[in-house]
Amino acid sequence: MDIFKIIDQFQQIDGDAVGRIEYASRRHFMNRVGSKLASAAIPTAFAAIVNKAFAQSAAAVDVLNYALTLEYLEDEFYKAGNAAANLIPASDKTIFTQIGKHETQHVAFLVKALGSKAIAKPTFDFKYGGAFGDVFTNYKTFVTVSSALEDTGVRAYKGQAGALIADPQILEYALQVHSIEARHAAVARRLAATLLGNTAMKGWITGKEGAVAAIYAGEDNMTQGGVNLKGLASKSDAAITEAFDEPLTKEAVLAIAGPFIKK
Amino acid sequence: MNKHTKTKNSSGKGEGEITSVVNRRLFLRSAGLATSLGTIVIAAGCNDDDDDPMIPGTGDTVDLGSGDIGVLNYAYALEQLEAAFYTQVIQTPYNGITDAEKAILTDIRDHEIVHRDFFKAALGDKAIKGLTPNFAAIDFSKKEAVLGAAKLFEDTGVAAYNGAGKLIKDPNYLLLAGKIVSVEARHAAVIRDLINPKSADFAGDDIIDANGMDKAIAPADILMAVKGYVKDTITGANVGK
């Protein structure tokens, strides 16, 4: 991202602006530019500068559109689930309304950030080619798919962090979404554990324990930083694998998500 | 005046000390890690000094260091506090704790101990010393106090990792931070659900912004926020720089 150029352009528009910003460093200034994106009252000229900043990294555009694909998927999933009659019991409505709200917000943010580069929303098939045929009529299936989608989201965002290392502000946004997906996943997993009577399933991932096996491949990894942690702090293998969530590559995620996407 | 300490083989407290020493040696021997960590240890070698590592008691000033080592020490410092907190929670369970609550808090304790000892081993002789926590303000006999503090620690941990991500230069360390932060976020959600079950609080509007995003907070602000919970004075002005 060419921060100097952005500041120069900004100064041409508003010569006093930089002086009015309390942070002295240009790095902080960039944070301010980023935070302005969230504001509804964003001036057009400012928005143009911010969009320029986003547009400068092709890698970031790719990652954001990949994220947008997954967020579209989640958003539409919860919209359908929350709208379905007699699916989500009253006791759990608040949880899924909150999750759905966040996914809608993520879509809106990404669409705004990408501007004209945003991909169109795909058409989805939440029955996953028949595997989840009763996803919007059977609450167990719905919660199972929810936990699987959220855990996939966590793995997907994590897998892209390295690709954003040259785009610090976008990296930070991605991390801020990543931890929300993890919060969602923890709650969905606990609901699924209760509904499925699976006491081994917790808010965190033990080994590769999860409702849809293919999604958890590699979560039982014991090697971190090149070293096998077996026996670390005299803790069990279960605790060690729970302590670290594992990433998935884009290819692996798209292979998992593929059957959800019709076109 | 505070005494500056830079510990070599720091005297970590509690369980896992011996295994962590063993693992640290494994780390140093490991060809895989030596390539990524060795470079940084050499690069950061100028931070080394010969101070006596054993300064008992409190009032020490602990400098987290600079660059990626600074970020790792920052994470190590936060994990030390979390591990010490949950160790205390399990040693002196609050009144009326249920089996389910105890199982959850024990799991979390173990995760934080694994994180702590992992960072200690990964940092080797660049690791800061074992910190002295100050939990005097927390009434460990009361559920509200314990879960309230747990919520604060977990939310703070998430915001800290989120804010530190862009300071990390080595993609391997960035990924490691990513592997840990989502576990902290799971903790935060579960603790919040224990406090207010089946509510929206697991990812509540009190912390999540209008873009559906968690907080990302810079080290200086995090260190200010946790200042009251640690007796040592932690300085992190050069973390990530």
Short mmCIF file of C-alpha atoms in Angstrom, two decimals:
data_model
loop_
_atom_site.label_atom_id
_atom_site.label_comp_id
_atom_site.label_asym_id
_atom_site.label_seq_id
_atom_site.Cartn_x
_atom_site.Cartn_y
_atom_site.Cartn_z
CA MET A 1 0.00 0.00 0.00
CA ASP A 2 1.45 3.35 -0.95
CA ILE A 3 0.75 5.31 2.21
CA PHE A 4 2.82 8.31 1.20
CA LYS A 5 0.86 8.74 -1.98
CA ILE A 6 -2.41 8.49 -0.10
CA ILE A 7 -1.35 11.16 2.34
CA ASP A 8 -0.21 13.40 -0.49
CA GLN A 9 -3.54 13.00 -2.24
CA PHE A 10 -5.36 13.60 0.97
CA GLN A 11 -3.42 16.80 1.58
CA GLN A 12 -4.37 18.08 -1.85
CA ILE A 13 -7.99 17.72 -0.88
CA ASP A 14 -7.68 19.04 2.66
CA GLY A 15 -4.37 20.71 3.40
CA ASP A 16 -5.01 21.03 7.12
CA ALA A 17 -6.24 17.52 7.66
CA VAL A 18 -2.98 15.86 8.51
CA GLY A 19 -2.17 18.53 11.06
CA ARG A 20 -5.49 18.03 12.73
CA ILE A 21 -4.90 14.36 13.27
CA GLU A 22 -3.48 13.74 16.68
CA TYR A 23 -1.18 10.92 15.67
CA ALA A 24 2.17 11.99 14.38
CA SER A 25 3.25 8.89 12.52
CA ARG A 26 2.11 7.95 9.08
CA ARG A 27 1.44 4.45 10.27
CA HIS A 28 -1.12 5.78 12.69
CA PHE A 29 -2.51 7.97 9.99
CA MET A 30 -3.13 4.88 7.90
CA ASN A 31 -5.03 3.37 10.80
CA ARG A 32 -7.19 6.44 10.85
CA VAL A 33 -7.87 6.12 7.16
CA GLY A 34 -8.86 2.51 7.75
CA SER A 35 -11.16 3.28 10.64
CA LYS A 36 -12.88 5.96 8.58
CA LEU A 37 -14.02 3.26 6.23
CA ALA A 38 -16.36 2.04 8.92
CA SER A 39 -18.03 5.39 9.22
CA ALA A 40 -21.38 5.92 7.57
CA ALA A 41 -20.67 9.63 7.16
CA ILE A 42 -17.59 9.08 5.06
CA PRO A 43 -16.98 11.91 2.58
CA THR A 44 -16.84 10.87 -1.05
CA ALA A 45 -13.34 12.19 -1.61
CA PHE A 46 -12.07 10.34 1.40
CA ALA A 47 -13.81 7.16 0.28
CA ALA A 48 -12.11 7.40 -3.09
CA ILE A 49 -8.73 7.53 -1.39
CA VAL A 50 -9.54 4.57 0.79
CA ASN A 51 -10.75 2.56 -2.17
CA LYS A 52 -7.51 3.36 -3.92
CA ALA A 53 -5.65 1.99 -0.94
CA PHE A 54 -7.59 -1.25 -1.11
CA ALA A 55 -7.20 -1.50 -4.83
CA GLN A 56 -3.45 -1.49 -4.77
CA SER A 57 -2.80 -5.07 -3.81
CA ALA A 58 -4.05 -7.77 -6.16
CA ALA A 59 -3.33 -10.38 -3.48
CA ALA A 60 -5.56 -8.56 -1.04
CA VAL A 61 -8.39 -8.33 -3.58
CA ASP A 62 -8.17 -12.08 -4.11
CA VAL A 63 -8.29 -12.79 -0.40
CA LEU A 64 -11.16 -10.39 0.19
CA ASN A 65 -13.22 -11.91 -2.62
CA TYR A 66 -12.52 -15.38 -1.28
CA ALA A 67 -13.67 -14.17 2.14
CA LEU A 68 -16.71 -12.59 0.53
CA THR A 69 -17.67 -15.92 -1.06
CA LEU A 70 -17.67 -17.59 2.35
CA GLU A 71 -19.48 -14.69 4.02
CA TYR A 72 -22.18 -14.71 1.31
CA LEU A 73 -22.59 -18.42 2.02
CA GLU A 74 -22.88 -17.95 5.78
CA ASP A 75 -25.10 -14.90 5.48
CA GLU A 76 -27.60 -16.65 3.23
CA PHE A 77 -27.50 -19.79 5.38
CA TYR A 78 -28.52 -17.90 8.53
CA LYS A 79 -31.06 -15.76 6.69
CA ALA A 80 -32.79 -18.92 5.52
CA GLY A 81 -32.46 -20.63 8.90
CA ASN A 82 -33.70 -17.67 10.90
CA ALA A 83 -36.66 -17.26 8.51
CA ALA A 84 -37.68 -20.94 8.55
CA ALA A 85 -40.76 -21.68 10.62
CA ASN A 86 -40.40 -24.23 13.44
CA LEU A 87 -36.67 -24.70 12.91
CA ILE A 88 -34.79 -22.80 15.62
CA PRO A 89 -36.36 -23.16 19.09
CA ALA A 90 -37.20 -19.91 20.86
CA SER A 91 -34.46 -20.56 23.44
CA ASP A 92 -31.75 -20.41 20.75
CA LYS A 93 -33.16 -17.68 18.51
CA THR A 94 -31.05 -14.95 20.10
CA ILE A 95 -27.84 -16.83 19.33
CA PHE A 96 -28.59 -17.38 15.65
CA THR A 97 -29.97 -13.88 15.19
CA GLN A 98 -26.68 -12.51 16.53
CA ILE A 99 -24.56 -14.80 14.34
CA GLY A 100 -26.66 -13.94 11.29
CA LYS A 101 -26.33 -10.24 11.99
CA HIS A 102 -22.54 -10.49 12.00
CA GLU A 103 -22.44 -12.41 8.71
CA THR A 104 -24.61 -9.74 7.08
CA GLN A 105 -22.26 -7.09 8.44
CA HIS A 106 -19.23 -8.96 7.11
CA VAL A 107 -20.75 -9.15 3.63
CA ALA A 108 -21.60 -5.43 3.70
CA PHE A 109 -18.10 -4.51 4.83
CA LEU A 110 -16.37 -6.63 2.19
CA VAL A 111 -18.64 -5.39 -0.60
CA LYS A 112 -17.88 -1.81 0.41
CA ALA A 113 -14.15 -2.45 0.73
CA LEU A 114 -13.92 -4.18 -2.65
CA GLY A 115 -16.13 -1.68 -4.46
CA SER A 116 -16.35 -2.52 -8.14
CA LYS A 117 -14.03 -5.50 -7.65
CA ALA A 118 -16.51 -7.36 -5.45
CA ILE A 119 -17.73 -10.64 -6.89
CA ALA A 120 -21.45 -11.24 -7.35
CA LYS A 121 -23.22 -13.45 -4.85
CA PRO A 122 -23.19 -17.09 -5.98
CA THR A 123 -26.27 -19.31 -5.92
CA PHE A 124 -26.17 -21.74 -3.04
CA ASP A 125 -27.47 -25.23 -2.32
CA PHE A 126 -27.49 -25.72 1.44
CA LYS A 127 -28.67 -29.30 1.07
CA TYR A 128 -25.11 -30.05 -0.06
CA GLY A 129 -26.23 -32.26 -2.91
CA GLY A 130 -28.66 -34.07 -0.58
CA ALA A 131 -26.30 -34.77 2.33
CA PHE A 132 -28.06 -32.12 4.43
CA GLY A 133 -31.49 -32.52 2.85
CA ASP A 134 -33.35 -31.49 6.00
CA VAL A 135 -31.07 -28.59 6.92
CA PHE A 136 -33.95 -26.10 7.20
CA THR A 137 -36.47 -28.49 8.74
CA ASN A 138 -34.35 -30.44 11.25
CA TYR A 139 -32.68 -28.32 13.92
CA LYS A 140 -29.99 -30.95 14.54
CA THR A 141 -28.90 -30.76 10.93
CA PHE A 142 -29.03 -26.98 10.94
CA VAL A 143 -26.80 -26.70 14.02
CA THR A 144 -24.44 -29.34 12.66
CA VAL A 145 -24.00 -27.40 9.42
CA SER A 146 -23.68 -24.14 11.36
CA SER A 147 -20.82 -25.50 13.48
CA ALA A 148 -19.14 -26.89 10.38
CA LEU A 149 -19.46 -23.61 8.47
CA GLU A 150 -18.10 -21.56 11.35
CA ASP A 151 -15.14 -23.85 11.96
CA THR A 152 -14.40 -23.80 8.23
CA GLY A 153 -14.55 -20.02 8.32
CA VAL A 154 -12.02 -19.91 11.15
CA ARG A 155 -9.67 -22.21 9.24
CA ALA A 156 -10.16 -20.28 6.01
CA TYR A 157 -9.34 -16.83 7.43
CA LYS A 158 -6.39 -18.27 9.33
CA GLY A 159 -5.05 -19.76 6.13
CA GLN A 160 -4.96 -16.34 4.44
CA ALA A 161 -3.16 -14.35 7.15
CA GLY A 162 0.23 -14.86 5.55
CA ALA A 163 -1.05 -13.64 2.18
CA LEU A 164 -2.00 -10.32 3.80
CA ILE A 165 1.28 -9.65 5.59
CA ALA A 166 2.09 -6.84 3.14
CA ASP A 167 -1.35 -5.25 3.68
CA PRO A 168 -1.34 -4.55 7.42
CA GLN A 169 -4.68 -2.82 7.67
CA ILE A 170 -6.49 -5.49 5.67
CA LEU A 171 -4.71 -8.16 7.71
CA GLU A 172 -6.07 -6.55 10.85
CA TYR A 173 -9.62 -6.49 9.48
CA ALA A 174 -9.30 -10.15 8.54
CA LEU A 175 -8.10 -11.01 12.05
CA GLN A 176 -11.00 -9.08 13.57
CA VAL A 177 -13.44 -11.15 11.52
CA HIS A 178 -11.49 -14.38 12.13
CA SER A 179 -11.98 -14.18 15.91
CA ILE A 180 -15.69 -13.50 15.48
CA GLU A 181 -16.04 -16.68 13.43
CA ALA A 182 -14.28 -18.49 16.28
CA ARG A 183 -16.72 -17.08 18.81
CA HIS A 184 -19.59 -18.26 16.61
CA ALA A 185 -17.97 -21.66 16.17
CA ALA A 186 -17.56 -22.20 19.91
CA VAL A 187 -21.22 -21.55 20.62
CA ALA A 188 -22.48 -23.55 17.63
CA ARG A 189 -20.27 -26.49 18.62
CA ARG A 190 -21.64 -26.49 22.14
CA LEU A 191 -25.21 -26.46 20.84
CA ALA A 192 -24.37 -29.28 18.44
CA ALA A 193 -22.74 -31.31 21.21
CA THR A 194 -25.90 -31.11 23.30
CA LEU A 195 -28.26 -31.85 20.42
CA LEU A 196 -26.21 -34.75 19.09
CA GLY A 197 -25.47 -36.11 22.57
CA ASN A 198 -21.77 -35.93 21.74
CA THR A 199 -20.02 -35.12 25.03
CA ALA A 200 -16.61 -35.26 23.34
CA MET A 201 -17.46 -32.17 21.31
CA LYS A 202 -16.56 -28.94 23.06
CA GLY A 203 -16.32 -25.26 22.16
CA TRP A 204 -12.71 -25.93 21.17
CA ILE A 205 -11.53 -28.66 18.81
CA THR A 206 -10.13 -31.75 20.52
CA GLY A 207 -8.00 -33.69 18.09
CA LYS A 208 -10.15 -33.50 14.97
CA GLU A 209 -13.46 -33.81 16.75
CA GLY A 210 -16.30 -32.20 14.83
CA ALA A 211 -19.66 -32.96 13.35
CA VAL A 212 -18.44 -33.21 9.73
CA ALA A 213 -15.19 -35.18 9.64
CA ALA A 214 -13.75 -33.83 6.37
CA ILE A 215 -13.72 -30.29 7.74
CA TYR A 216 -11.47 -31.17 10.65
CA ALA A 217 -8.66 -32.93 8.81
CA GLY A 218 -5.34 -31.85 10.30
CA GLU A 219 -6.81 -30.29 13.45
CA ASP A 220 -5.09 -33.03 15.45
CA ASN A 221 -1.68 -31.59 14.54
CA MET A 222 0.77 -31.74 17.45
CA THR A 223 3.66 -29.94 15.78
CA GLN A 224 3.98 -26.19 16.27
CA GLY A 225 6.92 -24.07 15.19
CA GLY A 226 8.57 -27.19 13.81
CA VAL A 227 8.51 -29.06 17.12
CA ASN A 228 6.28 -31.88 18.31
CA LEU A 229 4.72 -30.62 21.52
CA LYS A 230 3.79 -34.04 22.88
CA GLY A 231 4.14 -33.97 26.65
CA LEU A 232 4.54 -30.18 26.83
CA ALA A 233 3.80 -29.02 30.38
CA SER A 234 2.74 -32.63 31.09
CA LYS A 235 -0.52 -31.91 29.31
CA SER A 236 -2.53 -34.46 27.35
CA ASP A 237 -2.52 -34.68 23.57
CA ALA A 238 -6.15 -33.56 23.75
CA ALA A 239 -5.23 -30.34 25.56
CA ILE A 240 -2.34 -29.62 23.21
CA THR A 241 -4.44 -30.00 20.07
CA GLU A 242 -7.23 -27.93 21.62
CA ALA A 243 -4.77 -25.12 22.32
CA PHE A 244 -4.03 -24.56 18.63
CA ASP A 245 -6.51 -24.16 15.77
CA GLU A 246 -5.19 -25.15 12.36
CA PRO A 247 -5.47 -23.33 9.01
CA LEU A 248 -6.82 -24.64 5.73
CA THR A 249 -5.64 -23.68 2.28
CA LYS A 250 -8.00 -21.93 -0.10
CA GLU A 251 -8.11 -25.07 -2.23
CA ALA A 252 -9.14 -27.24 0.70
CA VAL A 253 -11.81 -24.78 1.79
CA LEU A 254 -13.24 -24.46 -1.70
CA ALA A 255 -13.32 -28.25 -1.97
CA ILE A 256 -15.39 -28.33 1.24
CA ALA A 257 -17.58 -25.39 0.28
CA GLY A 258 -17.89 -26.44 -3.36
CA PRO A 259 -21.03 -28.57 -3.02
CA PHE A 260 -22.75 -25.59 -1.35
CA ILE A 261 -22.12 -23.41 -4.38
CA LYS A 262 -24.27 -24.05 -7.43
CA LYS A 263 -22.67 -21.34 -9.58
CA MET B 1 14.30 2.58 41.09
CA ASN B 2 13.17 -0.43 39.27
CA LYS B 3 15.76 -2.91 38.28
CA HIS B 4 15.94 -3.99 34.70
CA THR B 5 16.08 -7.70 34.29
CA LYS B 6 16.62 -9.75 31.25
CA THR B 7 16.39 -13.34 32.12
CA LYS B 8 18.17 -16.14 30.43
CA ASN B 9 16.90 -19.37 31.85
CA SER B 10 14.06 -17.64 33.59
CA SER B 11 12.63 -19.27 36.66
CA GLY B 12 9.16 -20.07 35.46
CA LYS B 13 6.72 -21.12 38.09
CA GLY B 14 4.27 -23.95 38.38
CA GLU B 15 3.88 -27.12 36.48
CA GLY B 16 5.62 -27.93 33.29
CA GLU B 17 8.87 -26.21 34.10
CA ILE B 18 11.02 -29.24 33.51
CA THR B 19 9.29 -30.33 30.38
CA SER B 20 9.50 -26.82 29.04
CA VAL B 21 13.25 -26.80 29.53
CA VAL B 22 13.44 -30.08 27.73
CA ASN B 23 11.27 -28.75 24.98
CA ARG B 24 13.33 -25.62 24.71
CA ARG B 25 16.34 -27.80 24.04
CA LEU B 26 14.33 -29.71 21.50
CA PHE B 27 13.49 -26.40 19.90
CA LEU B 28 17.08 -25.35 19.67
CA ARG B 29 18.07 -28.71 18.24
CA SER B 30 15.25 -28.78 15.78
CA ALA B 31 16.45 -28.08 12.31
CA GLY B 32 13.02 -26.90 11.32
CA LEU B 33 12.78 -24.22 13.92
CA ALA B 34 16.45 -23.33 13.90
CA THR B 35 16.02 -21.92 10.43
CA SER B 36 13.20 -19.60 11.43
CA LEU B 37 14.04 -18.86 15.02
CA GLY B 38 17.82 -19.00 14.83
CA THR B 39 17.96 -16.07 12.49
CA ILE B 40 15.96 -13.93 14.83
CA VAL B 41 17.87 -14.98 17.90
CA ILE B 42 21.06 -13.90 16.19
CA ALA B 43 19.49 -10.71 14.94
CA ALA B 44 18.26 -9.89 18.41
CA GLY B 45 21.53 -10.90 20.04
CA CYS B 46 22.36 -7.34 20.97
CA ASN B 47 19.60 -7.46 23.56
CA ASP B 48 21.55 -9.98 25.53
CA ASP B 49 23.18 -9.00 28.76
CA ASP B 50 24.55 -10.62 31.83
CA ASP B 51 22.16 -9.50 34.50
CA ASP B 52 21.42 -11.92 37.25
CA PRO B 53 18.16 -13.56 36.18
CA MET B 54 17.03 -14.23 39.73
CA ILE B 55 15.47 -11.07 41.04
CA PRO B 56 12.87 -12.24 43.54
CA GLY B 57 9.85 -10.26 44.53
CA THR B 58 8.25 -7.45 42.68
CA GLY B 59 8.93 -4.04 41.26
CA ASP B 60 10.98 -5.36 38.37
CA THR B 61 10.84 -3.71 35.02
CA VAL B 62 10.49 -6.22 32.21
CA ASP B 63 11.30 -5.09 28.70
CA LEU B 64 9.55 -7.21 26.08
CA GLY B 65 12.16 -6.39 23.47
CA SER B 66 11.79 -5.40 19.84
CA GLY B 67 10.64 -6.83 16.53
CA ASP B 68 9.06 -10.27 16.36
CA ILE B 69 10.81 -11.30 19.59
CA GLY B 70 9.00 -8.42 21.25
CA VAL B 71 5.67 -9.63 19.91
CA LEU B 72 6.35 -13.19 21.07
CA ASN B 73 7.35 -11.94 24.53
CA TYR B 74 4.21 -9.81 24.59
CA ALA B 75 2.13 -12.92 23.90
CA TYR B 76 4.19 -14.86 26.45
CA ALA B 77 3.50 -12.20 29.07
CA LEU B 78 -0.26 -12.32 28.47
CA GLU B 79 -0.31 -16.11 28.45
CA GLN B 80 1.58 -16.13 31.76
CA LEU B 81 -1.14 -14.01 33.33
CA GLU B 82 -3.93 -16.15 31.91
CA ALA B 83 -2.24 -19.40 32.96
CA ALA B 84 -1.67 -18.10 36.49
CA PHE B 85 -5.24 -16.88 36.73
CA TYR B 86 -6.84 -20.19 35.73
CA THR B 87 -4.37 -22.17 37.84
CA GLN B 88 -5.65 -20.20 40.82
CA VAL B 89 -9.26 -20.68 39.72
CA ILE B 90 -8.85 -24.46 39.73
CA GLN B 91 -6.81 -24.52 42.95
CA THR B 92 -9.47 -22.54 44.82
CA PRO B 93 -12.77 -23.12 42.98
CA TYR B 94 -15.49 -20.56 43.58
CA ASN B 95 -18.48 -21.39 45.76
CA GLY B 96 -21.09 -23.44 43.96
CA ILE B 97 -18.95 -24.32 40.94
CA THR B 98 -20.63 -27.00 38.83
CA ASP B 99 -18.87 -30.00 37.33
CA ALA B 100 -19.49 -28.59 33.85
CA GLU B 101 -18.01 -25.22 34.78
CA LYS B 102 -15.01 -26.86 36.38
CA ALA B 103 -14.40 -29.00 33.30
CA ILE B 104 -14.48 -25.93 31.07
CA LEU B 105 -12.21 -23.87 33.31
CA THR B 106 -9.78 -26.79 33.63
CA ASP B 107 -9.63 -27.13 29.84
CA ILE B 108 -8.95 -23.42 29.50
CA ARG B 109 -6.27 -23.56 32.19
CA ASP B 110 -4.53 -26.33 30.31
CA HIS B 111 -4.69 -24.43 27.00
CA GLU B 112 -3.17 -21.33 28.59
CA ILE B 113 -0.41 -23.38 30.23
CA VAL B 114 0.35 -24.99 26.87
CA HIS B 115 0.47 -21.53 25.24
CA ARG B 116 2.70 -20.17 27.99
CA ASP B 117 5.16 -23.03 27.90
CA PHE B 118 5.14 -23.07 24.12
CA PHE B 119 6.18 -19.41 23.96
CA LYS B 120 8.77 -19.89 26.67
CA ALA B 121 10.31 -22.77 24.77
CA ALA B 122 10.13 -20.97 21.43
CA LEU B 123 11.77 -17.86 22.86
CA GLY B 124 14.53 -19.77 24.62
CA ASP B 125 17.02 -17.36 26.12
CA LYS B 126 15.13 -14.42 24.66
CA ALA B 127 12.17 -15.11 26.94
CA ILE B 128 11.25 -12.58 29.57
CA LYS B 129 11.26 -13.82 33.16
CA GLY B 130 8.33 -15.40 34.91
CA LEU B 131 6.02 -12.53 35.84
CA THR B 132 4.49 -12.05 39.27
CA PRO B 133 0.73 -11.72 38.88
CA ASN B 134 -1.36 -9.57 41.17
CA PHE B 135 -4.88 -10.93 41.47
CA ALA B 136 -5.61 -9.19 44.78
CA ALA B 137 -8.61 -7.45 43.24
CA ILE B 138 -10.27 -10.76 42.27
CA ASP B 139 -12.39 -12.59 44.84
CA PHE B 140 -11.75 -16.18 43.79
CA SER B 141 -14.57 -17.45 46.04
CA LYS B 142 -17.25 -15.73 43.96
CA LYS B 143 -18.47 -17.00 40.61
CA GLU B 144 -19.30 -13.51 39.31
CA ALA B 145 -15.83 -12.22 40.15
CA VAL B 146 -14.02 -15.18 38.62
CA LEU B 147 -16.04 -15.38 35.41
CA GLY B 148 -15.98 -11.59 35.10
CA ALA B 149 -12.19 -11.61 35.29
CA ALA B 150 -12.02 -14.55 32.89
CA LYS B 151 -14.16 -12.63 30.40
CA LEU B 152 -11.87 -9.62 30.71
CA PHE B 153 -8.73 -11.71 30.22
CA GLU B 154 -10.10 -13.58 27.21
CA ASP B 155 -11.52 -10.53 25.45
CA THR B 156 -8.26 -8.71 26.14
CA GLY B 157 -6.26 -11.62 24.80
CA VAL B 158 -8.27 -11.67 21.58
CA ALA B 159 -7.92 -7.91 21.10
CA ALA B 160 -4.21 -8.12 21.86
CA TYR B 161 -3.49 -10.84 19.30
CA ASN B 162 -5.68 -9.09 16.74
CA GLY B 163 -3.78 -5.85 17.29
CA ALA B 164 -0.36 -7.49 17.23
CA GLY B 165 -0.88 -9.38 13.98
CA LYS B 166 0.20 -6.55 11.72
CA LEU B 167 3.36 -6.01 13.80
CA ILE B 168 4.65 -9.50 13.01
CA LYS B 169 7.16 -9.77 10.19
CA ASP B 170 7.69 -13.54 9.96
CA PRO B 171 4.67 -15.28 8.37
CA ASN B 172 5.34 -18.40 10.46
CA TYR B 173 4.88 -16.40 13.66
CA LEU B 174 1.82 -14.70 12.21
CA LEU B 175 0.27 -18.12 11.58
CA LEU B 176 1.14 -19.26 15.10
CA ALA B 177 -0.55 -16.19 16.53
CA GLY B 178 -3.55 -16.97 14.34
CA LYS B 179 -3.68 -20.55 15.65
CA ILE B 180 -3.81 -19.26 19.20
CA VAL B 181 -6.08 -16.23 18.88
CA SER B 182 -9.04 -18.24 17.64
CA VAL B 183 -8.72 -20.52 20.67
CA GLU B 184 -8.77 -17.43 22.90
CA ALA B 185 -11.89 -16.29 21.04
CA ARG B 186 -13.51 -19.68 21.68
CA HIS B 187 -12.69 -19.25 25.38
CA ALA B 188 -14.16 -15.75 25.39
CA ALA B 189 -17.39 -16.96 23.80
CA VAL B 190 -17.79 -19.90 26.19
CA ILE B 191 -17.02 -17.81 29.30
CA ARG B 192 -19.50 -15.19 28.14
CA ASP B 193 -22.10 -17.91 27.56
CA LEU B 194 -21.51 -19.25 31.08
CA ILE B 195 -22.16 -15.78 32.49
CA ASN B 196 -25.28 -15.16 30.43
CA PRO B 197 -26.41 -18.44 28.83
CA LYS B 198 -28.14 -18.47 25.44
CA SER B 199 -27.83 -14.72 25.11
CA ALA B 200 -26.09 -12.73 22.37
CA ASP B 201 -23.20 -12.02 24.74
CA PHE B 202 -20.84 -14.69 23.33
CA ALA B 203 -20.13 -12.12 20.62
CA GLY B 204 -21.97 -9.25 22.24
CA ASP B 205 -22.63 -5.76 21.00
CA ASP B 206 -20.61 -4.52 23.99
CA ILE B 207 -17.40 -5.54 22.19
CA ILE B 208 -18.29 -6.29 18.58
CA ASP B 209 -18.56 -3.26 16.31
CA ALA B 210 -21.10 -2.42 13.60
CA ASN B 211 -19.00 -4.23 10.99
CA GLY B 212 -19.27 -7.45 12.97
CA MET B 213 -15.64 -7.20 13.98
CA ASP B 214 -13.83 -8.06 17.18
CA LYS B 215 -11.50 -5.53 18.75
CA ALA B 216 -7.87 -5.07 17.71
CA ILE B 217 -5.87 -3.15 20.29
CA ALA B 218 -2.25 -2.00 20.21
CA PRO B 219 0.26 -3.35 22.74
CA ALA B 220 0.63 -0.05 24.62
CA ASP B 221 -3.09 0.06 25.36
CA ILE B 222 -3.27 -3.62 26.30
CA LEU B 223 -0.32 -3.29 28.66
CA MET B 224 -2.06 -0.34 30.29
CA ALA B 225 -5.24 -2.41 30.66
CA VAL B 226 -3.52 -5.35 32.37
CA LYS B 227 -1.16 -3.22 34.47
CA GLY B 228 -3.15 -3.78 37.65
CA TYR B 229 -2.88 -7.55 37.33
CA VAL B 230 0.90 -7.83 37.33
CA LYS B 231 3.39 -6.66 39.91
CA ASP B 232 6.21 -6.20 37.44
CA THR B 233 6.34 -3.14 35.22
CA ILE B 234 6.14 -4.30 31.63
CA THR B 235 7.52 -2.04 28.93
CA GLY B 236 6.64 -2.82 25.34
CA ALA B 237 7.51 0.35 23.49
CA ASN B 238 9.53 -1.52 20.86
CA VAL B 239 7.25 -4.53 20.34
CA GLY B 240 7.07 -5.18 16.62
CA LYS B 241 9.55 -2.39 15.81
#
